[in-house]
Short mmCIF file of C-alpha atoms and ligand atoms in Angstrom, two decimals:
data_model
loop_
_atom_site.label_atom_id
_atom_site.label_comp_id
_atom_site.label_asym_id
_atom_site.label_seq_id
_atom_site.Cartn_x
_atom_site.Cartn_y
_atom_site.Cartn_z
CA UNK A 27 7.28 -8.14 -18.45
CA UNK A 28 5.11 -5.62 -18.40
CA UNK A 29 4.89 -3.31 -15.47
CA UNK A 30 1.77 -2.27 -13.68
CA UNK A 31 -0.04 0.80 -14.40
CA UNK A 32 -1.80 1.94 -11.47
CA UNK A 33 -3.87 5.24 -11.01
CA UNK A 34 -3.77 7.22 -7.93
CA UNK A 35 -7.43 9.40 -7.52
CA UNK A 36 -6.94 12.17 -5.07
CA UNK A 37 -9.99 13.36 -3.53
CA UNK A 38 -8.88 14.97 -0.42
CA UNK A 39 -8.18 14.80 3.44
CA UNK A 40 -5.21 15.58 6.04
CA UNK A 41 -2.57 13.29 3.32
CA UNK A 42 -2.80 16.43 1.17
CA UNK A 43 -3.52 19.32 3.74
CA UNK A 44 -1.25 22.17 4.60
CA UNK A 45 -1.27 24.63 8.02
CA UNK A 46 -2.65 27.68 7.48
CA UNK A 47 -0.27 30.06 8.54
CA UNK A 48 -3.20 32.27 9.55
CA UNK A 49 -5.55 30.19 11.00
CA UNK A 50 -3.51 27.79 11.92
CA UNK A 51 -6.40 25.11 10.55
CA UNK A 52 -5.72 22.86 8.28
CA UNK A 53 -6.98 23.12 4.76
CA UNK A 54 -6.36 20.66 1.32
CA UNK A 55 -3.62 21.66 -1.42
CA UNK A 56 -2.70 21.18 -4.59
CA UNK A 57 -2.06 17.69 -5.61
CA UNK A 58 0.69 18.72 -7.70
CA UNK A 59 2.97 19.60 -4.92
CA UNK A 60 1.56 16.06 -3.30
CA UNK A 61 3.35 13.86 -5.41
CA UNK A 62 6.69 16.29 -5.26
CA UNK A 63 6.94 15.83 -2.11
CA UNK A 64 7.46 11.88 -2.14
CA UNK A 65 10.46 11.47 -4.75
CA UNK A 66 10.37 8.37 -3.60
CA UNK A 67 7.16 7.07 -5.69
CA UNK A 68 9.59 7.05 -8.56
CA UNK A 69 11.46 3.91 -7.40
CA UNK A 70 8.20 1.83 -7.68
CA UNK A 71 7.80 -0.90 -9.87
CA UNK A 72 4.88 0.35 -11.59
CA UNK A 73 4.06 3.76 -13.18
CA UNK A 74 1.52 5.78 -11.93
CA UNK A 75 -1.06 8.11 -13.19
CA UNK A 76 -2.74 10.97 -10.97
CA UNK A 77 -6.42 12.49 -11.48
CA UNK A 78 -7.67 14.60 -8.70
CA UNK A 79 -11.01 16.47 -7.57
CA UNK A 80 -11.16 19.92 -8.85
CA UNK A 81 -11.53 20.86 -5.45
CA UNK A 82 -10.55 18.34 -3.05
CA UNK A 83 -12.51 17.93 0.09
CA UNK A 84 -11.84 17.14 3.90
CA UNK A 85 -13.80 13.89 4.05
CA UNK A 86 -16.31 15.57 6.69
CA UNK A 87 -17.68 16.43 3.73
CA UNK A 88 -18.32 13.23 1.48
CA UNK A 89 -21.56 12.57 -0.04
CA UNK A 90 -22.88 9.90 -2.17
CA UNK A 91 -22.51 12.58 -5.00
CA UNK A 92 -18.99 12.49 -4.56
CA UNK A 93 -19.19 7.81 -4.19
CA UNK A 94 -20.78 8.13 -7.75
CA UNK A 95 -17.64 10.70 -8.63
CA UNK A 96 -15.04 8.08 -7.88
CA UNK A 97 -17.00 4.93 -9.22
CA UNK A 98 -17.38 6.77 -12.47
CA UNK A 99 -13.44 7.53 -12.18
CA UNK A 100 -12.60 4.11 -11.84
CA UNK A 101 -14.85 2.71 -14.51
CA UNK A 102 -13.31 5.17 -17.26
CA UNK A 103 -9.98 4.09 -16.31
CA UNK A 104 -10.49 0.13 -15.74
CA UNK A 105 -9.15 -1.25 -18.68
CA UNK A 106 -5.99 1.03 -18.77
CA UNK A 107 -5.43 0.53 -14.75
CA UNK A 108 -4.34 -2.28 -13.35
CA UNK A 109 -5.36 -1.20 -9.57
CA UNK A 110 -6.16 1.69 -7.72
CA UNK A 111 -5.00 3.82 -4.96
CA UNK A 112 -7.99 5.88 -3.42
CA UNK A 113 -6.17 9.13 -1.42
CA UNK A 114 -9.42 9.82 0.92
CA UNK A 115 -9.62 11.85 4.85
CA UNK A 116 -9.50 9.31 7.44
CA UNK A 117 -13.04 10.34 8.91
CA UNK A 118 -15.34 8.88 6.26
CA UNK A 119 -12.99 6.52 4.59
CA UNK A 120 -14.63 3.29 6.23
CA UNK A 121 -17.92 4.68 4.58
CA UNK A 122 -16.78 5.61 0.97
CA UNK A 123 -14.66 2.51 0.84
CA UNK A 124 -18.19 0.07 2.05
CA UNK A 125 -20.27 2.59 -0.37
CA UNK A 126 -17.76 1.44 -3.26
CA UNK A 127 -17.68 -2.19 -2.67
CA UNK A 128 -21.33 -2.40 -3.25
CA UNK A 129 -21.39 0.40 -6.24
CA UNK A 130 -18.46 -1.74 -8.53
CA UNK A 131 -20.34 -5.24 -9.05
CA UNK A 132 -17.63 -7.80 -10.40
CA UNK A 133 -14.81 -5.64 -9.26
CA UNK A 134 -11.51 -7.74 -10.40
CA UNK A 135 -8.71 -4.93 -9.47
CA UNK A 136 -7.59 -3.41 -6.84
CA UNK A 137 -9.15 -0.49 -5.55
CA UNK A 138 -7.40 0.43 -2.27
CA UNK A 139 -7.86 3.35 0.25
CA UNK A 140 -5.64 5.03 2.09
CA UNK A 141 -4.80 8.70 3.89
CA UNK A 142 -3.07 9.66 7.02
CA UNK A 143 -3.13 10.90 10.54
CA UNK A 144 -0.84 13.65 9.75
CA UNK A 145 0.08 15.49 6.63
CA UNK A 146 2.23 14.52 4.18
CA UNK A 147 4.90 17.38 4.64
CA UNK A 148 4.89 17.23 8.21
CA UNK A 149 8.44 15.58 9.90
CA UNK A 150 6.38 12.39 11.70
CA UNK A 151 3.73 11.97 8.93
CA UNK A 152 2.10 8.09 8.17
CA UNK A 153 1.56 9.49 4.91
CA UNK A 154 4.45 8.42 3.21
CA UNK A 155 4.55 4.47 4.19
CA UNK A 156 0.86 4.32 4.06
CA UNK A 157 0.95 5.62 0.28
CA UNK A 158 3.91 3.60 -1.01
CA UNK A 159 2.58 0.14 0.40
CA UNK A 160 -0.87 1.14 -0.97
CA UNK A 161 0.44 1.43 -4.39
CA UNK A 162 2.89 -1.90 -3.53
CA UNK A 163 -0.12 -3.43 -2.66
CA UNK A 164 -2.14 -2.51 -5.69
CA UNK A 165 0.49 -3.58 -8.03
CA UNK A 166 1.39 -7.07 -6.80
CA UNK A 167 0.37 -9.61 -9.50
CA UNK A 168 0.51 -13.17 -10.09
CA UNK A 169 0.70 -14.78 -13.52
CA UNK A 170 -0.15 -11.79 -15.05
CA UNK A 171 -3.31 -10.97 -12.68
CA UNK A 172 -3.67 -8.49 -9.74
CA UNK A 173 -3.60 -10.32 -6.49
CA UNK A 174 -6.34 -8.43 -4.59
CA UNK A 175 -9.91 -8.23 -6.64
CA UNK A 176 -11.36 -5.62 -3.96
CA UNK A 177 -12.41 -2.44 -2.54
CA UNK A 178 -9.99 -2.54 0.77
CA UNK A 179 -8.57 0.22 3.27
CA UNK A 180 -5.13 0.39 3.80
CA UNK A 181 -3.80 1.79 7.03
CA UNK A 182 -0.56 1.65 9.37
CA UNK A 183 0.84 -1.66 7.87
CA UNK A 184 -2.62 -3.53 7.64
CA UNK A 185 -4.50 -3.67 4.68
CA UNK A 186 -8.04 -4.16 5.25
CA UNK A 187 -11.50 -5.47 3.37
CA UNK A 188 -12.92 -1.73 3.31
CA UNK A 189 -16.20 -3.09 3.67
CA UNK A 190 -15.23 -4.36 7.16
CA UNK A 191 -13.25 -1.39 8.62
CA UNK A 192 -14.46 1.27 11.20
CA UNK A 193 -12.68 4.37 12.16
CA UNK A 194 -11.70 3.61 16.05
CA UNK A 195 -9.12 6.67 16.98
CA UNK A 196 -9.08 10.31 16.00
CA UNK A 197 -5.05 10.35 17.40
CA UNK A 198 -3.48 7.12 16.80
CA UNK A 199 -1.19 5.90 13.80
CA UNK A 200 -3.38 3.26 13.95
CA UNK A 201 -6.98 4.63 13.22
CA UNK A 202 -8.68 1.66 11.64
CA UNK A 203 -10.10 -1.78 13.15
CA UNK A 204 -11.91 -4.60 11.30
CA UNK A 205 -13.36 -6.29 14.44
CA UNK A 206 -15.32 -9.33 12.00
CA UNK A 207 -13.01 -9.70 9.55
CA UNK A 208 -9.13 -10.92 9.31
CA UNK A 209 -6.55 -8.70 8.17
CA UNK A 210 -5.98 -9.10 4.21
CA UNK A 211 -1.90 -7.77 4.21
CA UNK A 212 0.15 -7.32 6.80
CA UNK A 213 3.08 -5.09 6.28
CA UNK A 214 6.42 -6.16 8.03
CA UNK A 215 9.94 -6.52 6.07
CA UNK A 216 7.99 -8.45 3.51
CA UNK A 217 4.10 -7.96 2.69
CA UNK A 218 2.27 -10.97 3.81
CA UNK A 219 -0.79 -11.90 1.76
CA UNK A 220 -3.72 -13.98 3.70
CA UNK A 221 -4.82 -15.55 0.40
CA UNK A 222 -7.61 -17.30 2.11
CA UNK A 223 -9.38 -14.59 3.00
CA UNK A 224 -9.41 -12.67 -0.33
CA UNK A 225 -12.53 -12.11 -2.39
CA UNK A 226 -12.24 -13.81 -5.40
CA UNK A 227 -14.88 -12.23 -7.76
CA UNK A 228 -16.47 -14.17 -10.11
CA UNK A 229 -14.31 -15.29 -13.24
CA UNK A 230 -14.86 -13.52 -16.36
CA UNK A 231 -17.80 -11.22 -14.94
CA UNK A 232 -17.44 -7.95 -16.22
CA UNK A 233 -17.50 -4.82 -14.37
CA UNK A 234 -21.09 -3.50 -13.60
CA UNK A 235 -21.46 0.08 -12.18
CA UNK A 236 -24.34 0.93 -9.83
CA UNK A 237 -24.40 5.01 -9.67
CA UNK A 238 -27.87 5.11 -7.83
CA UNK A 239 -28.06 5.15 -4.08
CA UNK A 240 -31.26 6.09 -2.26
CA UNK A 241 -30.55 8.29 0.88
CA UNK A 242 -33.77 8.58 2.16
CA UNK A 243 -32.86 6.29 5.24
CA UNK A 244 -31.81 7.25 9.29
CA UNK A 245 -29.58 5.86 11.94
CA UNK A 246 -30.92 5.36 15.32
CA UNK A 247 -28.41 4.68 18.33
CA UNK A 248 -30.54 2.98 21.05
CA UNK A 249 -29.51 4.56 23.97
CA UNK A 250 -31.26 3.83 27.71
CA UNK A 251 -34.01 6.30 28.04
CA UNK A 252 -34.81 7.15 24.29
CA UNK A 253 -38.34 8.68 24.37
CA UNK A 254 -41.33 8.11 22.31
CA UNK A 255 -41.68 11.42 20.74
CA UNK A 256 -38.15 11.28 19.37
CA UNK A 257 -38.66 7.94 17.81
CA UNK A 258 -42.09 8.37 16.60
CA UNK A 259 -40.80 12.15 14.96
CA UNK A 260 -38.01 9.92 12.83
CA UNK A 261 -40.35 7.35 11.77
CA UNK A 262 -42.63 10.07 10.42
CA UNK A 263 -40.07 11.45 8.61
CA UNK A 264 -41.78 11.63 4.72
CA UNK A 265 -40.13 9.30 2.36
CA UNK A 266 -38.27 6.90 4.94
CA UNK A 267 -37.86 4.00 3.53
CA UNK A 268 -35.03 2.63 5.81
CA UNK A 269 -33.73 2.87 9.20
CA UNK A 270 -30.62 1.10 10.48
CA UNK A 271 -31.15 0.50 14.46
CA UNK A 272 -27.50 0.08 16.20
CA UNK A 273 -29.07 -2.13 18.93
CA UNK A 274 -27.19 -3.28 22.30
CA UNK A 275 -24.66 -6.45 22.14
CA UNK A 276 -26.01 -9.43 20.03
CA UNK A 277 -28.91 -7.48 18.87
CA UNK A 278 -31.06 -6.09 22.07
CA UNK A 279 -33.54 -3.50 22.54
CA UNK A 280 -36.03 -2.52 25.16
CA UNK A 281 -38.89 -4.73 25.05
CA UNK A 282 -41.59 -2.07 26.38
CA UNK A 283 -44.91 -2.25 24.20
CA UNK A 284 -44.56 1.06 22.80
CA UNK A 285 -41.25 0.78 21.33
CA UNK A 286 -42.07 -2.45 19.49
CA UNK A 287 -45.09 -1.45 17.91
CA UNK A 288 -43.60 1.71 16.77
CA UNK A 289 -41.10 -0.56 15.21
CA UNK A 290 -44.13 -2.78 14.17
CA UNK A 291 -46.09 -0.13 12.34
CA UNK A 292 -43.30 1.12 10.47
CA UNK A 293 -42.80 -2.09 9.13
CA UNK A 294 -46.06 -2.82 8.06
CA UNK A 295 -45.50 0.85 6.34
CA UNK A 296 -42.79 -0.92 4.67
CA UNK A 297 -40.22 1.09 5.68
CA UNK A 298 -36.84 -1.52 6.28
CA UNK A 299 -35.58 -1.90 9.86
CA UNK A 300 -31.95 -3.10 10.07
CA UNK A 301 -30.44 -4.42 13.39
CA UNK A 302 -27.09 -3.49 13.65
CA UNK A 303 -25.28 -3.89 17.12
CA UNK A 304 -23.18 -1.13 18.75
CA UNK A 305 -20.44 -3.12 19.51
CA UNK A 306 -17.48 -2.66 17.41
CA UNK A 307 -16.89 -6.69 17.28
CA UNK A 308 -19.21 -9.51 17.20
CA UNK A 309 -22.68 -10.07 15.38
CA UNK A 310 -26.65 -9.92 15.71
CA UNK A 311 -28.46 -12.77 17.09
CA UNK A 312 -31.84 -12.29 17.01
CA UNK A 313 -33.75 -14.76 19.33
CA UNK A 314 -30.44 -14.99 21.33
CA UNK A 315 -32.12 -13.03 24.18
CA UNK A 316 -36.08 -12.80 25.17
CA UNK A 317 -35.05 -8.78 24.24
CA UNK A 318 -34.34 -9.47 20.51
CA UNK A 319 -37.27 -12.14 19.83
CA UNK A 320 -40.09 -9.57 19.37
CA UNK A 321 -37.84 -7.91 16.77
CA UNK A 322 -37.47 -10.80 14.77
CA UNK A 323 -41.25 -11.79 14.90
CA UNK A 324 -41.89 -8.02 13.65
CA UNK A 325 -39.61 -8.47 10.65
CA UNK A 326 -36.77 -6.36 11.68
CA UNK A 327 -33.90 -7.68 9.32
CA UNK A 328 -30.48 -8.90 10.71
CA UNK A 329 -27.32 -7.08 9.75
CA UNK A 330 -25.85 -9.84 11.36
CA UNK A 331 -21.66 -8.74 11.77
CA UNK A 332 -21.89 -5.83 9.53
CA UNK A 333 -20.49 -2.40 10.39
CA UNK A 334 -22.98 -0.08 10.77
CA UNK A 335 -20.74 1.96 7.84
CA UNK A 336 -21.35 -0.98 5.23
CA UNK A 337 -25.17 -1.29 6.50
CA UNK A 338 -25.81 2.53 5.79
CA UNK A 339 -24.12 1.87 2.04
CA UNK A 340 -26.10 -1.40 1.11
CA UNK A 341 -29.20 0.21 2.58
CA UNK A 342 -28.89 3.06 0.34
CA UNK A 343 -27.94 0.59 -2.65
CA UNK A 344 -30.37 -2.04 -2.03
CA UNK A 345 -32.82 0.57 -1.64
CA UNK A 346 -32.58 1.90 -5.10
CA UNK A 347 -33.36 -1.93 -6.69
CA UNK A 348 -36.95 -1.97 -6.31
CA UNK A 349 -36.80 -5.35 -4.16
CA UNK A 350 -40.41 -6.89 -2.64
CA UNK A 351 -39.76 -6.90 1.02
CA UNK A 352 -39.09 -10.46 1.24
CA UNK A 353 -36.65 -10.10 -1.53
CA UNK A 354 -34.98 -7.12 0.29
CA UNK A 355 -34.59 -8.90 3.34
CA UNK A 356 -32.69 -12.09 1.42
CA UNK A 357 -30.58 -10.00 -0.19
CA UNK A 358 -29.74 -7.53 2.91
CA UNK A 359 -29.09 -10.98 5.00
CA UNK A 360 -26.87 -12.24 2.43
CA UNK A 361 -23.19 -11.21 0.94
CA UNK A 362 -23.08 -9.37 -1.83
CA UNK A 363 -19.44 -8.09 -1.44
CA UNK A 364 -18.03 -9.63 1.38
CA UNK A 365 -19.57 -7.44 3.83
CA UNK A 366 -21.31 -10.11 6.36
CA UNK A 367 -19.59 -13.48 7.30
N1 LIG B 408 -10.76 15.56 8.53
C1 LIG B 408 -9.85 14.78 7.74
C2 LIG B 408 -10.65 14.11 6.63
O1 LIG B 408 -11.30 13.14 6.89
C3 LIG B 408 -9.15 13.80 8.57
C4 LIG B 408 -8.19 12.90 7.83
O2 LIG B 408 -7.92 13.02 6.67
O3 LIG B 408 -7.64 11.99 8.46
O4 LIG B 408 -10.63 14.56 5.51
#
């Protein structure tokens, strides 16, 4: 039988950071030395290829330049791959993996990410069980066919729909939480697969790439006492086209006249509002509360249980389809990935 051949795309963050013994601060090395410090990656059953950024970054510094960098590393490799391991920085992870899921349209492989709290060489590091199971993961196959058909996060024995996954702790082994959606693999003594909840891409759908993403969008975090000028100044920004609003609980924002028809006339600019909630868990119900039932009279779209990480990603994507409004709205209400139950 043939084993699996899965490629492992370095781009940076703390998995492959050293101390500087000046500074003190920690900074990304070579990914050479990476791999030689996990001998263990040899006892796999699967062989593994490498391919790295020239320079790899701490993720504080991701950009959609870099999404369309991995997306085009993935499709160049997708018929000699049988799944791939993503080594990212914890901080945007949830962003790049949710940016991914809507950039590789028919996606049938695995494309998993994963980093660590602590780097790789250090005595207590996550790196090492969070990068073996990762690769596990992306190599388990049935009848010939990888198991998992998706962009997912995997991190301290859970893997995750990436789509679905929020950073919650800067400290903790456990950094990750998907709050709307069930865990895909749990990691004990054996790996337990939740089939039901995997995403099973359409059959024999090949793999379409989108590579362009429209950033001219803004995230405003409702916050008790947010003034006029501030939210007038963002919706005059030139070229906004989108705006995700993280709203209060099930979708709730101050009902005073001036907010709503600020909301109103950017609308009728036809500039998309999204209403995302701030809670980690739980979903937008406009009309749930006398609060929320302007908004939905306005036209503010729901995001529904998104993360506010996989809203920012489809805006950007959906953004860059040309879409009437009404057609915009469908299509941000609906899945397209996974992303919204
Ligand atoms: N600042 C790092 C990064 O996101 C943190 C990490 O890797 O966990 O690249």
């Amino acid at each position: 039988m043939k084993i699996p051949n899965i490629l492992l795309i370095y781009t940076g963050g703390t998995i492959g950071m050293i101390k500087d013994p000046e500074t003190g601060a920690l900074r990304s090395f070579d990914f050479d030395s990476l791999l030689d410090k996990i001998p263990e990656l040899k006892l796999l059953a699967c062989s593994i290829e490498t391919i790295s950024f020239d320079k790899p970054i701490d993720s504080s510094n991701m950009k959609p330049a870099y999404w369309i960098k991995i997306a085009e590393i993935i499709d160049k490799n997708y018929n000699s791959s049988d799944g791939f391991v993503v080594l990212h920085g914890s901080d945007t992870m949830s962003y790049t993996a949710s940016a991914l899921s809507f950039m590789l349209e028919n996606l049938a492989k695995p494309v998993i990410f994963t980093g660590s709290q602590l780097p790789i060489g250090d005595l207590r590091t996550d790196a090492k069980e969070n990068l073996i199971t990762s690769i596990q993961i992306a190599s388990l196959q049935e009848k010939e066919q990888p198991v998992i058909k998706e962009v997912c996060l995997y991190f301290e024995y859970k893997l995750y729909r990436g789509n679905r996954t929020t950073k919650i702790n800067a400290e903790h082994f456990e950094a990750f939480a998907s709050l709307n959606y069930p865990d895909l693999v749990e990691s004990g003594v054996h790996l337990k697969v939740n089939k039901e909840y995997l995403l099973k891409p359409k059959a024999g759908a090949s793999l379409k790439l989108h590579k362009t993403l429209n950033n001219n969008i803004a995230v405003i975090k409702l916050f008790p006492g947010i003034s006029k000028n501030v939210l007038n100044s963002i919706f005059s920004t030139p070229s906004l086209q989108g705006v995700i609003l993280e709203t209060y609980g099930a979708g709730n924002t101050t009902s005073e006249t001036w907010f709503i028809n600020t909301l109103k006339e950017s609308i009728n600019k036809g500039i998309h509002i999204i209403n995302i909630t701030q809670c980690s868990g739980g979903s937008v119900i406009m009309g749930q509360y006398e609060t929320s039932t302007q908004l939905k009279e306005i036209g503010v779209i729901s995001g529904k249980d998104m993360t506010t990480e996989a809203a920012i990603a489809k805006l950007m994507h959906l953004l860059s389809k040309n879409l009437s409004t009404k057609q915009f709205k469908e299509h941000f209400e609906s899945s397209i990935c996974g992303e919204i139950s």
